[in-house]
Amino acid sequence: MNNDQLIRITRYYRSLNRLKTIGLEKVFAHNLADAAGVSAAIVRKDFSQLGIHGQKRGGYEIHDLLVSLGEILGKGDSQNCIIIGCGRIGKALMHYNGFEPDGIRIVAGFDSDPLVYSDASHPVPIYPISRIDEVVEALQVTAGIITVPEQAASDSYERLLKAGVMGILNFSPITLKPQATEDGRMPVVHNINIALELEQIFYELKFPKVK
Amino acid sequence: MNNDQLIRITRYYRSLNRLKTIGLEKVFAHNLADAAGVSAAIVRKDFSQLGIHGQKRGGYEIHDLLVSLGEILGKGDSQNCIIIGCGRIGKALMHYNGFEPDGIRIVAGFDSDPLVYSDASHPVPIYPISRIDEVVEALQVTAGIITVPEQAASDSYERLLKAGVMGILNFSPITLKPQATEDGRMPVVHNINIALELEQIFYELKFPKVK
DNA sequence: GAGTTAATGTACACTTTTTCACATAAATAG
DNA sequence: CTATTTATGTGAAAAAGTGTACATTAACTC
């Protein structure tokens, strides 16, 4: 499966959940395409490639789709996540309640500052970064979110990999690159650079696409 | 200029700034490719298309590149930004100091809660959402960051457009779609969905690319 | 139950993006 | 000064992705 397709599938999944809560039971490729911001042809092609079949003229059963896509996306597996760097952004993410519907759980935070990790007034326990290995093992952590300052990003990244956390969501302005670990595993890294996003927006405003 | 290329250019710009602070003066397409995570051929092709020329065997002058790319990216223009929704994430972004090096300024926040907007202990003033039009005009705001709960996202979006803010960075889980305004202008919308990013990471971990 | 309509499924054409390959120019070495 | 090395610049090929068109099937209509 390619990357763009994966993005689309997570979008479909999300949109389908919305449609379901509204009370719909069936959906047409065209509707889903609108909701996910793609063309209807691509929706059909995606499903076709994934072995998902609808009913001619009847569209697709939302429930079936959610099950199929859910399996593909690995719903039901443990999706435990830790936060490295409990500054403002890290704490904000800890309190964020948009993860649960997707089965993602923030199970712990880490910080280098004793004042932070000895403070118990957080939704999840915060540990000193030195304890990362044991916590990762004990809580079956599979992904980590990096919300540390720029200069600490590489170190956090290495510690995560060393602790066996192969999924990384990086909010620091450094672009972290996936590199195979000693045991040959390849981490999955997504970099979100907020300043960069804004820059792109300003550019696109300045030079609108004429299309 | 296409979208992927724009992303690459902002990456080049950022990487070049780093290389410059290290003390380098020249850079080869190959180095920059590594730093930006693309292939060397694509770096050369990008520059070629942008009319940027290096020296055969000598690579590219970092300073010249930064000037050229800076012009393309519109550095030097006012890049004033407001934050809609001053919850934890909104406040965290207000305190974020990674915008300044890029010339981006957060100039105001907006919230619907009187307890929030009457509190003066923030780095920038916070106004009730009803005052958005006047503030946008007075402060020459060109972009807005949406950090409100899901149910308020569409409303925030519409208010921004109505106030004339055509650049939108949306952190709410709703995917906002650009739609031409009454006066025919097309907004630029970037959606960042954190849960979705994590989901993709979990998927990629589960089914590693074999390549 | 024949005709019409509505939606899927997919082959094919088209477009965009990336890589390859190599000509070109500059610097260095002998 | 000639040969060699190194990196740019770019046309052509390859690959990837998208859209179009239409055959196919199912439901509805009369």
PDB file of C-alpha atoms in Angstrom, chain B residues 16-203:
ATOM      1  CA  LEU B  16      20.260  25.741   4.623  1.00  0.00           C
ATOM      2  CA  ASN B  17      19.777  27.950   7.647  1.00  0.00           C
ATOM      3  CA  ARG B  18      21.061  25.144   9.821  1.00  0.00           C
ATOM      4  CA  LEU B  19      24.050  24.503   7.604  1.00  0.00           C
ATOM      5  CA  LYS B  20      24.809  28.198   7.661  1.00  0.00           C
ATOM      6  CA  THR B  21      24.798  28.388  11.459  1.00  0.00           C
ATOM      7  CA  ILE B  22      27.239  25.477  11.501  1.00  0.00           C
ATOM      8  CA  GLY B  23      29.521  27.694   9.472  1.00  0.00           C
ATOM      9  CA  LEU B  24      29.295  26.190   6.004  1.00  0.00           C
ATOM     10  CA  GLU B  25      29.316  28.437   2.972  1.00  0.00           C
ATOM     11  CA  LYS B  26      28.759  26.053   0.138  1.00  0.00           C
ATOM     12  CA  VAL B  27      26.570  23.053  -0.285  1.00  0.00           C
ATOM     13  CA  PHE B  28      26.263  20.289  -2.848  1.00  0.00           C
ATOM     14  CA  ALA B  29      22.997  19.058  -4.189  1.00  0.00           C
ATOM     15  CA  HIS B  30      23.774  15.740  -2.590  1.00  0.00           C
ATOM     16  CA  ASN B  31      24.186  17.215   0.918  1.00  0.00           C
ATOM     17  CA  LEU B  32      21.040  19.250   0.690  1.00  0.00           C
ATOM     18  CA  ALA B  33      19.183  16.232  -0.605  1.00  0.00           C
ATOM     19  CA  ASP B  34      20.239  14.286   2.472  1.00  0.00           C
ATOM     20  CA  ALA B  35      19.241  17.107   4.785  1.00  0.00           C
ATOM     21  CA  ALA B  36      15.857  17.523   3.159  1.00  0.00           C
ATOM     22  CA  GLY B  37      15.264  13.832   2.649  1.00  0.00           C
ATOM     23  CA  VAL B  38      15.026  13.792  -1.143  1.00  0.00           C
ATOM     24  CA  SER B  39      17.255  12.723  -4.004  1.00  0.00           C
ATOM     25  CA  ALA B  40      20.076  14.843  -5.362  1.00  0.00           C
ATOM     26  CA  ALA B  41      18.590  14.821  -8.842  1.00  0.00           C
ATOM     27  CA  ILE B  42      15.448  16.423  -7.559  1.00  0.00           C
ATOM     28  CA  VAL B  43      17.339  19.165  -5.778  1.00  0.00           C
ATOM     29  CA  ARG B  44      19.118  20.063  -8.986  1.00  0.00           C
ATOM     30  CA  LYS B  45      15.924  19.925 -10.966  1.00  0.00           C
ATOM     31  CA  ASP B  46      14.103  22.118  -8.467  1.00  0.00           C
ATOM     32  CA  PHE B  47      16.829  24.747  -8.558  1.00  0.00           C
ATOM     33  CA  SER B  48      17.065  24.499 -12.296  1.00  0.00           C
ATOM     34  CA  GLN B  49      13.355  25.176 -12.636  1.00  0.00           C
ATOM     35  CA  LEU B  50      13.565  28.093 -10.228  1.00  0.00           C
ATOM     36  CA  GLY B  51      16.371  29.647 -12.205  1.00  0.00           C
ATOM     37  CA  ILE B  52      18.906  29.075  -9.445  1.00  0.00           C
ATOM     38  CA  HIS B  53      22.337  28.150 -10.714  1.00  0.00           C
ATOM     39  CA  GLY B  54      25.317  26.726  -8.898  1.00  0.00           C
ATOM     40  CA  GLN B  55      28.937  26.441  -9.931  1.00  0.00           C
ATOM     41  CA  LYS B  56      29.994  23.368 -11.746  1.00  0.00           C
ATOM     42  CA  ARG B  57      32.034  21.292  -9.379  1.00  0.00           C
ATOM     43  CA  GLY B  58      31.665  24.061  -6.780  1.00  0.00           C
ATOM     44  CA  GLY B  59      28.126  23.381  -5.608  1.00  0.00           C
ATOM     45  CA  TYR B  60      25.818  26.174  -4.496  1.00  0.00           C
ATOM     46  CA  GLU B  61      26.528  29.228  -2.322  1.00  0.00           C
ATOM     47  CA  ILE B  62      24.397  28.862   0.782  1.00  0.00           C
ATOM     48  CA  HIS B  63      23.987  32.590   1.162  1.00  0.00           C
ATOM     49  CA  ASP B  64      22.780  33.074  -2.399  1.00  0.00           C
ATOM     50  CA  LEU B  65      20.451  30.127  -2.081  1.00  0.00           C
ATOM     51  CA  LEU B  66      18.901  31.553   1.083  1.00  0.00           C
ATOM     52  CA  VAL B  67      18.364  34.883  -0.626  1.00  0.00           C
ATOM     53  CA  SER B  68      16.792  33.296  -3.691  1.00  0.00           C
ATOM     54  CA  LEU B  69      14.613  30.891  -1.765  1.00  0.00           C
ATOM     55  CA  GLY B  70      13.738  33.635   0.722  1.00  0.00           C
ATOM     56  CA  GLU B  71      12.416  35.789  -2.094  1.00  0.00           C
ATOM     57  CA  ILE B  72      10.420  32.911  -3.463  1.00  0.00           C
ATOM     58  CA  LEU B  73       8.951  32.175  -0.044  1.00  0.00           C
ATOM     59  CA  GLY B  74       8.068  35.806   0.516  1.00  0.00           C
ATOM     60  CA  LYS B  75      10.335  36.477   3.471  1.00  0.00           C
ATOM     61  CA  GLY B  76      10.183  40.077   4.548  1.00  0.00           C
ATOM     62  CA  ASP B  77       6.455  40.373   3.992  1.00  0.00           C
ATOM     63  CA  SER B  78       4.256  40.733   7.024  1.00  0.00           C
ATOM     64  CA  GLN B  79       3.250  37.296   8.181  1.00  0.00           C
ATOM     65  CA  ASN B  80       0.813  38.044  10.969  1.00  0.00           C
ATOM     66  CA  CYS B  81      -1.190  35.259  12.428  1.00  0.00           C
ATOM     67  CA  ILE B  82      -4.018  34.858  14.947  1.00  0.00           C
ATOM     68  CA  ILE B  83      -5.123  31.902  17.027  1.00  0.00           C
ATOM     69  CA  ILE B  84      -8.764  30.918  17.242  1.00  0.00           C
ATOM     70  CA  GLY B  85      -9.402  28.894  20.359  1.00  0.00           C
ATOM     71  CA  CYS B  86      -7.178  29.560  23.328  1.00  0.00           C
ATOM     72  CA  GLY B  87      -7.336  26.217  25.050  1.00  0.00           C
ATOM     73  CA  ARG B  88      -4.238  24.260  25.900  1.00  0.00           C
ATOM     74  CA  ILE B  89      -3.033  23.844  22.363  1.00  0.00           C
ATOM     75  CA  GLY B  90      -3.816  27.422  21.396  1.00  0.00           C
ATOM     76  CA  LYS B  91      -1.944  28.774  24.401  1.00  0.00           C
ATOM     77  CA  ALA B  92       0.966  26.449  23.759  1.00  0.00           C
ATOM     78  CA  LEU B  93       1.274  27.862  20.247  1.00  0.00           C
ATOM     79  CA  MET B  94       1.169  31.418  21.599  1.00  0.00           C
ATOM     80  CA  HIS B  95       4.176  30.654  23.720  1.00  0.00           C
ATOM     81  CA  TYR B  96       5.984  28.807  20.972  1.00  0.00           C
ATOM     82  CA  ASN B  97       9.072  30.723  19.967  1.00  0.00           C
ATOM     83  CA  GLY B  98       9.901  28.767  16.848  1.00  0.00           C
ATOM     84  CA  PHE B  99       7.960  31.134  14.615  1.00  0.00           C
ATOM     85  CA  GLU B 100      10.110  34.219  14.920  1.00  0.00           C
ATOM     86  CA  PRO B 101      13.126  32.962  13.002  1.00  0.00           C
ATOM     87  CA  ASP B 102      10.789  32.506  10.059  1.00  0.00           C
ATOM     88  CA  GLY B 103       9.288  35.971  10.352  1.00  0.00           C
ATOM     89  CA  ILE B 104       5.935  34.670  11.490  1.00  0.00           C
ATOM     90  CA  ARG B 105       4.239  36.595  14.298  1.00  0.00           C
ATOM     91  CA  ILE B 106       1.312  35.542  16.442  1.00  0.00           C
ATOM     92  CA  VAL B 107      -0.431  38.865  17.049  1.00  0.00           C
ATOM     93  CA  ALA B 108      -3.669  37.940  18.843  1.00  0.00           C
ATOM     94  CA  GLY B 109      -5.851  35.154  20.157  1.00  0.00           C
ATOM     95  CA  PHE B 110      -9.610  34.691  20.184  1.00  0.00           C
ATOM     96  CA  ASP B 111     -11.868  32.714  22.449  1.00  0.00           C
ATOM     97  CA  SER B 112     -15.544  32.473  23.245  1.00  0.00           C
ATOM     98  CA  ASP B 113     -15.019  32.141  26.994  1.00  0.00           C
ATOM     99  CA  PRO B 114     -14.983  35.471  28.912  1.00  0.00           C
ATOM    100  CA  LEU B 115     -12.744  33.922  31.558  1.00  0.00           C
ATOM    101  CA  VAL B 116     -10.157  33.310  28.894  1.00  0.00           C
ATOM    102  CA  TYR B 117     -10.288  36.559  26.984  1.00  0.00           C
ATOM    103  CA  SER B 118     -10.388  38.754  30.063  1.00  0.00           C
ATOM    104  CA  ASP B 119      -7.233  37.141  31.391  1.00  0.00           C
ATOM    105  CA  ALA B 120      -4.297  39.364  30.523  1.00  0.00           C
ATOM    106  CA  SER B 121      -1.548  36.890  31.425  1.00  0.00           C
ATOM    107  CA  HIS B 122      -0.841  35.799  27.894  1.00  0.00           C
ATOM    108  CA  PRO B 123       1.937  36.731  25.507  1.00  0.00           C
ATOM    109  CA  VAL B 124      -0.584  38.319  23.147  1.00  0.00           C
ATOM    110  CA  PRO B 125      -3.990  39.908  23.761  1.00  0.00           C
ATOM    111  CA  ILE B 126      -7.011  37.622  23.599  1.00  0.00           C
ATOM    112  CA  TYR B 127     -10.278  38.959  22.262  1.00  0.00           C
ATOM    113  CA  PRO B 128     -13.829  37.673  22.137  1.00  0.00           C
ATOM    114  CA  ILE B 129     -14.480  36.053  18.798  1.00  0.00           C
ATOM    115  CA  SER B 130     -17.012  38.788  17.959  1.00  0.00           C
ATOM    116  CA  ARG B 131     -14.216  41.285  17.552  1.00  0.00           C
ATOM    117  CA  ILE B 132     -12.357  39.301  14.930  1.00  0.00           C
ATOM    118  CA  ASP B 133     -13.179  41.602  12.010  1.00  0.00           C
ATOM    119  CA  GLU B 134     -11.777  44.759  13.548  1.00  0.00           C
ATOM    120  CA  VAL B 135      -8.683  43.048  14.933  1.00  0.00           C
ATOM    121  CA  VAL B 136      -7.880  41.384  11.636  1.00  0.00           C
ATOM    122  CA  GLU B 137      -8.067  44.692   9.870  1.00  0.00           C
ATOM    123  CA  ALA B 138      -6.131  46.637  12.489  1.00  0.00           C
ATOM    124  CA  LEU B 139      -3.294  44.124  12.753  1.00  0.00           C
ATOM    125  CA  GLN B 140      -3.126  43.133   9.096  1.00  0.00           C
ATOM    126  CA  VAL B 141      -3.679  39.494   9.809  1.00  0.00           C
ATOM    127  CA  THR B 142      -3.202  37.132   6.902  1.00  0.00           C
ATOM    128  CA  ALA B 143      -3.446  33.722   8.547  1.00  0.00           C
ATOM    129  CA  GLY B 144      -5.348  32.050  11.365  1.00  0.00           C
ATOM    130  CA  ILE B 145      -4.697  28.899  13.371  1.00  0.00           C
ATOM    131  CA  ILE B 146      -7.789  26.983  14.428  1.00  0.00           C
ATOM    132  CA  THR B 147      -7.368  25.182  17.755  1.00  0.00           C
ATOM    133  CA  VAL B 148     -10.987  24.861  18.854  1.00  0.00           C
ATOM    134  CA  PRO B 149     -12.949  21.708  19.681  1.00  0.00           C
ATOM    135  CA  GLU B 150     -14.404  19.730  16.804  1.00  0.00           C
ATOM    136  CA  GLN B 151     -17.903  21.173  17.040  1.00  0.00           C
ATOM    137  CA  ALA B 152     -16.684  24.770  16.797  1.00  0.00           C
ATOM    138  CA  ALA B 153     -14.322  24.255  13.887  1.00  0.00           C
ATOM    139  CA  SER B 154     -16.658  25.066  11.004  1.00  0.00           C
ATOM    140  CA  ASP B 155     -17.906  28.197  12.701  1.00  0.00           C
ATOM    141  CA  SER B 156     -14.363  29.400  13.349  1.00  0.00           C
ATOM    142  CA  TYR B 157     -13.505  28.707   9.747  1.00  0.00           C
ATOM    143  CA  GLU B 158     -16.410  30.761   8.460  1.00  0.00           C
ATOM    144  CA  ARG B 159     -15.645  33.644  10.763  1.00  0.00           C
ATOM    145  CA  LEU B 160     -12.051  33.702   9.594  1.00  0.00           C
ATOM    146  CA  LEU B 161     -13.061  33.754   5.957  1.00  0.00           C
ATOM    147  CA  LYS B 162     -15.650  36.435   6.631  1.00  0.00           C
ATOM    148  CA  ALA B 163     -13.009  38.550   8.338  1.00  0.00           C
ATOM    149  CA  GLY B 164     -10.856  38.190   5.248  1.00  0.00           C
ATOM    150  CA  VAL B 165      -8.295  35.765   6.647  1.00  0.00           C
ATOM    151  CA  MET B 166      -7.502  33.516   3.694  1.00  0.00           C
ATOM    152  CA  GLY B 167      -4.751  31.392   5.250  1.00  0.00           C
ATOM    153  CA  ILE B 168      -5.921  28.696   7.636  1.00  0.00           C
ATOM    154  CA  LEU B 169      -3.981  26.156   9.662  1.00  0.00           C
ATOM    155  CA  ASN B 170      -6.505  23.792  11.188  1.00  0.00           C
ATOM    156  CA  PHE B 171      -5.677  21.560  14.148  1.00  0.00           C
ATOM    157  CA  SER B 172      -9.219  20.398  14.752  1.00  0.00           C
ATOM    158  CA  PRO B 173     -10.038  16.839  13.702  1.00  0.00           C
ATOM    159  CA  ILE B 174     -12.523  18.106  11.125  1.00  0.00           C
ATOM    160  CA  THR B 175     -11.023  18.358   7.672  1.00  0.00           C
ATOM    161  CA  LEU B 176     -11.800  21.850   6.436  1.00  0.00           C
ATOM    162  CA  LYS B 177     -12.044  22.240   2.702  1.00  0.00           C
ATOM    163  CA  PRO B 178     -11.171  25.389   0.803  1.00  0.00           C
ATOM    164  CA  GLN B 179     -14.161  26.933  -0.909  1.00  0.00           C
ATOM    165  CA  ALA B 180     -14.140  30.080  -2.952  1.00  0.00           C
ATOM    166  CA  THR B 181     -15.574  33.053  -1.056  1.00  0.00           C
ATOM    167  CA  GLU B 182     -18.276  35.332  -2.422  1.00  0.00           C
ATOM    168  CA  ASP B 183     -15.729  37.665  -3.890  1.00  0.00           C
ATOM    169  CA  GLY B 184     -14.109  34.780  -5.703  1.00  0.00           C
ATOM    170  CA  ARG B 185     -10.997  34.394  -3.612  1.00  0.00           C
ATOM    171  CA  MET B 186      -9.780  30.923  -2.726  1.00  0.00           C
ATOM    172  CA  PRO B 187      -8.579  30.311   0.833  1.00  0.00           C
ATOM    173  CA  VAL B 188      -5.514  28.207   1.570  1.00  0.00           C
ATOM    174  CA  VAL B 189      -6.258  25.535   4.146  1.00  0.00           C
ATOM    175  CA  HIS B 190      -3.839  23.120   5.770  1.00  0.00           C
ATOM    176  CA  ASN B 191      -5.302  20.477   8.033  1.00  0.00           C
ATOM    177  CA  ILE B 192      -3.175  18.856  10.706  1.00  0.00           C
ATOM    178  CA  ASN B 193      -4.849  15.915  12.340  1.00  0.00           C
ATOM    179  CA  ILE B 194      -2.723  14.506  15.104  1.00  0.00           C
ATOM    180  CA  ALA B 195      -4.793  11.398  15.740  1.00  0.00           C
ATOM    181  CA  LEU B 196      -4.678  10.646  12.048  1.00  0.00           C
ATOM    182  CA  GLU B 197      -0.910  10.934  11.987  1.00  0.00           C
ATOM    183  CA  LEU B 198      -0.623   8.499  14.850  1.00  0.00           C
ATOM    184  CA  GLU B 199      -2.980   6.109  13.150  1.00  0.00           C
ATOM    185  CA  GLN B 200      -0.847   6.137  10.060  1.00  0.00           C
ATOM    186  CA  ILE B 201       2.227   5.469  12.154  1.00  0.00           C
ATOM    187  CA  PHE B 202       0.571   2.486  13.804  1.00  0.00           C
ATOM    188  CA  TYR B 203      -0.415   1.184  10.421  1.00  0.00           C
TER     189      TYR B 203
END
